Coordinates of C-alpha atoms and ligand atoms in Angstrom, one line a residue:
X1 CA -68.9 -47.8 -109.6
X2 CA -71.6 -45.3 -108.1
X3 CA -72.2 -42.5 -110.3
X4 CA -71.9 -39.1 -109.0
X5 CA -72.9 -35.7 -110.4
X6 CA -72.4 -32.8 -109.9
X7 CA -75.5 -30.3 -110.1
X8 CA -73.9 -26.0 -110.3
X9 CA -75.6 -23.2 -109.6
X10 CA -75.8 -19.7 -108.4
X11 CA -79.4 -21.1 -106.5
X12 CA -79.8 -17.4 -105.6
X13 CA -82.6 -18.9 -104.0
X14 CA -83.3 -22.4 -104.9
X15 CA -86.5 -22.9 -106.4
X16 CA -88.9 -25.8 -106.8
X17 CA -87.9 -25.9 -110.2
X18 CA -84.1 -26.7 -108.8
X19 CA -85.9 -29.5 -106.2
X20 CA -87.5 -31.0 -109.2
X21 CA -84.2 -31.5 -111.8
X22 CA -82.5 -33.0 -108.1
X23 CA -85.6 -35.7 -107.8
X24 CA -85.0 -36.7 -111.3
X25 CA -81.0 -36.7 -111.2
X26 CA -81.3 -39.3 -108.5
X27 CA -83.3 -41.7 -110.9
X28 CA -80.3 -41.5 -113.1
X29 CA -77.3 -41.1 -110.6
X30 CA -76.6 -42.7 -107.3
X31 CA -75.3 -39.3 -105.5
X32 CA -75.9 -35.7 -106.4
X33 CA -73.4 -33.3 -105.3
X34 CA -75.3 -29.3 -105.0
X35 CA -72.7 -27.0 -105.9
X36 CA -73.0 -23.2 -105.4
X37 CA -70.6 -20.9 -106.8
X38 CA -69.1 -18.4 -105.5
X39 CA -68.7 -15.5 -107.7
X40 CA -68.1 -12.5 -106.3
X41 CA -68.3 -10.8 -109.6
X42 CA -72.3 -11.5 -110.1
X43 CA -74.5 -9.6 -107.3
X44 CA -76.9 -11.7 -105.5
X45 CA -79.6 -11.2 -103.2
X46 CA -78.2 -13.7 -100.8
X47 CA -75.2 -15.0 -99.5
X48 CA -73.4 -18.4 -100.2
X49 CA -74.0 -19.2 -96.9
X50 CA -77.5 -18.4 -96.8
X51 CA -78.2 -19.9 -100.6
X52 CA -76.7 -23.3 -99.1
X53 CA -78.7 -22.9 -95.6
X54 CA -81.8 -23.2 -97.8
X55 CA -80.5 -25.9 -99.7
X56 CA -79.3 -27.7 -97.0
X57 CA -82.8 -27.5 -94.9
X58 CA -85.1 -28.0 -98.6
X59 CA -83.2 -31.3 -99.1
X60 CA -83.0 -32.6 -96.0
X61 CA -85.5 -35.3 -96.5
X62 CA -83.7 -36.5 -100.1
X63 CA -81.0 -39.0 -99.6
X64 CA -77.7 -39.1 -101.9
X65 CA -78.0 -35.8 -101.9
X66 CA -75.0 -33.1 -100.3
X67 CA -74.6 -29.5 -100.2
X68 CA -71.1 -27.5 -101.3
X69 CA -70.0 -24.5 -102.4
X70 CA -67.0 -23.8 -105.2
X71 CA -64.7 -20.9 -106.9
X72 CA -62.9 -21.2 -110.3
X73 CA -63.7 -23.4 -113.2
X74 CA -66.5 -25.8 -112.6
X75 CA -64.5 -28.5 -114.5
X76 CA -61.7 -28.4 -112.4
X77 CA -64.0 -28.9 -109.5
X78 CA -65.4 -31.9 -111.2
X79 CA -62.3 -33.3 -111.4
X80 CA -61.6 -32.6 -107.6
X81 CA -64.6 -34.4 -106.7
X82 CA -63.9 -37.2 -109.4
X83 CA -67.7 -36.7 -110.2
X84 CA -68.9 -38.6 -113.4
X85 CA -71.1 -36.1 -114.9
X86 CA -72.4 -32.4 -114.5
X87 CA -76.3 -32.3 -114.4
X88 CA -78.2 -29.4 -116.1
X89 CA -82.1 -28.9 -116.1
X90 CA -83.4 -27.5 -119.5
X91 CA -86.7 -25.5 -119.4
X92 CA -87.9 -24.0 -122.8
X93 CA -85.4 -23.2 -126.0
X94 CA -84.8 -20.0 -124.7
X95 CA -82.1 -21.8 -122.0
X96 CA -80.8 -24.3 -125.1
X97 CA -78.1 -21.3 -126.4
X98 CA -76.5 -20.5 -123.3
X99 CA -76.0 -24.1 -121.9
X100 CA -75.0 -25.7 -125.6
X101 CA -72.5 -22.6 -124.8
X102 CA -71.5 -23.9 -121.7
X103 CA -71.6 -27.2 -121.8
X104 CA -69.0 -27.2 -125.2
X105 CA -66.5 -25.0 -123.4
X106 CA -66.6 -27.5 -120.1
X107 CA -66.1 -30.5 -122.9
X108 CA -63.2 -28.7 -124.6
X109 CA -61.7 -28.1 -121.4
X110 CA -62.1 -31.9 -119.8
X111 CA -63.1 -34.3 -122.8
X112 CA -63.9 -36.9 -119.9
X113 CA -67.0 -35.1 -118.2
X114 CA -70.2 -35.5 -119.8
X115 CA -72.8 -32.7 -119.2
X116 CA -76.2 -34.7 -118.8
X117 CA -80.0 -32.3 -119.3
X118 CA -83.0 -33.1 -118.0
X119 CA -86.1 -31.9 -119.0
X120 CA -88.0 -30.0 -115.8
X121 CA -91.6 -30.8 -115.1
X122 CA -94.2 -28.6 -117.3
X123 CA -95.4 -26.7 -113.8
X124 CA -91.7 -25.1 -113.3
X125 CA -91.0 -24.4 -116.8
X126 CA -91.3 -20.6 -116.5
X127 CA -89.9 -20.7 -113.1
X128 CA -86.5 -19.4 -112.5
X129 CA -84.8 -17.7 -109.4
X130 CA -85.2 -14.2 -111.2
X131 CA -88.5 -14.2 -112.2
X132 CA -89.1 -15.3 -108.3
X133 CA -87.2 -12.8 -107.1
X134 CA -88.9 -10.5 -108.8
X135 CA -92.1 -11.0 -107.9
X136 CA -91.5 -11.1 -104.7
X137 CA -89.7 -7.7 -105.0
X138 CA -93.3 -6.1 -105.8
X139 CA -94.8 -8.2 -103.3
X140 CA -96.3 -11.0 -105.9
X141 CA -97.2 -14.0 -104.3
X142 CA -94.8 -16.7 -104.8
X143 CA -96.5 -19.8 -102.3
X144 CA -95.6 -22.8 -103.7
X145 CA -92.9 -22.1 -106.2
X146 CA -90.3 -21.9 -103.4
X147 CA -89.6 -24.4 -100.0
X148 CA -91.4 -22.1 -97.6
X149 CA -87.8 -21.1 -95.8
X150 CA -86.7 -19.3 -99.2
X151 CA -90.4 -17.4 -99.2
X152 CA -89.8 -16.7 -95.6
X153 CA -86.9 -14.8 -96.8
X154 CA -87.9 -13.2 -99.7
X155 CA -90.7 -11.4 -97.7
X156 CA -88.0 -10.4 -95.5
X157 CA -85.7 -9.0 -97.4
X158 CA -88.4 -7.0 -99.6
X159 CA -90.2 -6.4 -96.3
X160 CA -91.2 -2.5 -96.1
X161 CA -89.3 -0.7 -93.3
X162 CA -91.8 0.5 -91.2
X163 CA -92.6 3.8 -89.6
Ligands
PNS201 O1 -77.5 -21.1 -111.9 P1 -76.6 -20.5 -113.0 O2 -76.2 -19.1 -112.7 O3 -77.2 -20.6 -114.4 O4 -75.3 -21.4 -113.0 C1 -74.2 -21.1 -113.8 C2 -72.9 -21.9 -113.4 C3 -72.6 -21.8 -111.9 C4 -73.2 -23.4 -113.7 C5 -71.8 -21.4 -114.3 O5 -71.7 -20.0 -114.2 C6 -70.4 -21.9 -113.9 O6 -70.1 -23.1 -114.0 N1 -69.5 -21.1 -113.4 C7 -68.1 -21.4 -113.0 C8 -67.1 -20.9 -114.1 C9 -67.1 -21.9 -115.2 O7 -66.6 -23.0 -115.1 N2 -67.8 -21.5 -116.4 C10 -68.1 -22.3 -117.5 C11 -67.0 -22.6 -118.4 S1 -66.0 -21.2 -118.8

């Protein structure tokens, strides 16, 4: 049977570093699902619909690889999908805490779903989408640690209004 998993995320924007952990996942599973939540608690600087817009476009050359969006308990939407497994990259110790955290409470809930962590490649392990995001909010250079849509878009939405 092919194994699927699914990969969750806010990806508010994606990153290289996201790009990277997908490349890998498809040496170990034969189909990735991307899954952005929707949480309508947790401000973000863009939409669902434009989070998966750049997702769509930055993996549009990867095959076994689909774009989706979901609400509720990611376990439950596991389930739905009859995924195998729920893929996580780790970057330093300082994500170990919070993903131990979360990867218990998704076993307790649904014994059957494995969460799988891959280690992501040394030149995105200080990356993250808030670092990025910040960055850009000062008007840092961030070429080459995002697909070149998401830096499009960061420029424009910390563009100066002129006049
Ligand atoms: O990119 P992030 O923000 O680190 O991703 C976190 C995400 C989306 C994986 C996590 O918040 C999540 O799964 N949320 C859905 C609710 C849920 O199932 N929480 C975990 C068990 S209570």
């Amino acid at each position: 049977m092919p194994k699927v998993a699914i990969y969750p995320g806010s990806f508010d924007p994606v990153t290289y570093g996201h790009i990277d952990i997908m490349q890998r996942g498809l040496d170990v599973f034969d189909s990735i699902i991307v899954a952005v939540l929707q949480n309508p608690a947790k401000t973000s600087l863009f939409s669902v619909a434009e989070r998966m817009a750049f997702l769509k476009e930055s993996l549009k050359d990867l095959a076994n690889i689909s774009v989706d969006t979901f609400n509720g308990l990611l376990i439950d939407y596991v389930a739905e999908k009859e995924a195998d497994a729920i893929l996580r990259g780790m970057r330093a110790v300082s994500d170990f805490e919070y993903e131990f955290q979360m990867a218990l409470m998704n076993r307790r809930l649904n014994r059957d779903v494995q969460t799988v962590f891959l280690m992501t490649g040394l030149r995105w392990i200080f990356t993250s989408s808030s670092i990025i995001k910040e960055a850009a909010q000062f008007g840092g250079n961030v070429h080459g640690m995002v697909p070149p849509m998401v830096e499009a878009a960061l420029k424009d939405k910390f563009a100066k209004p002129s006049g």
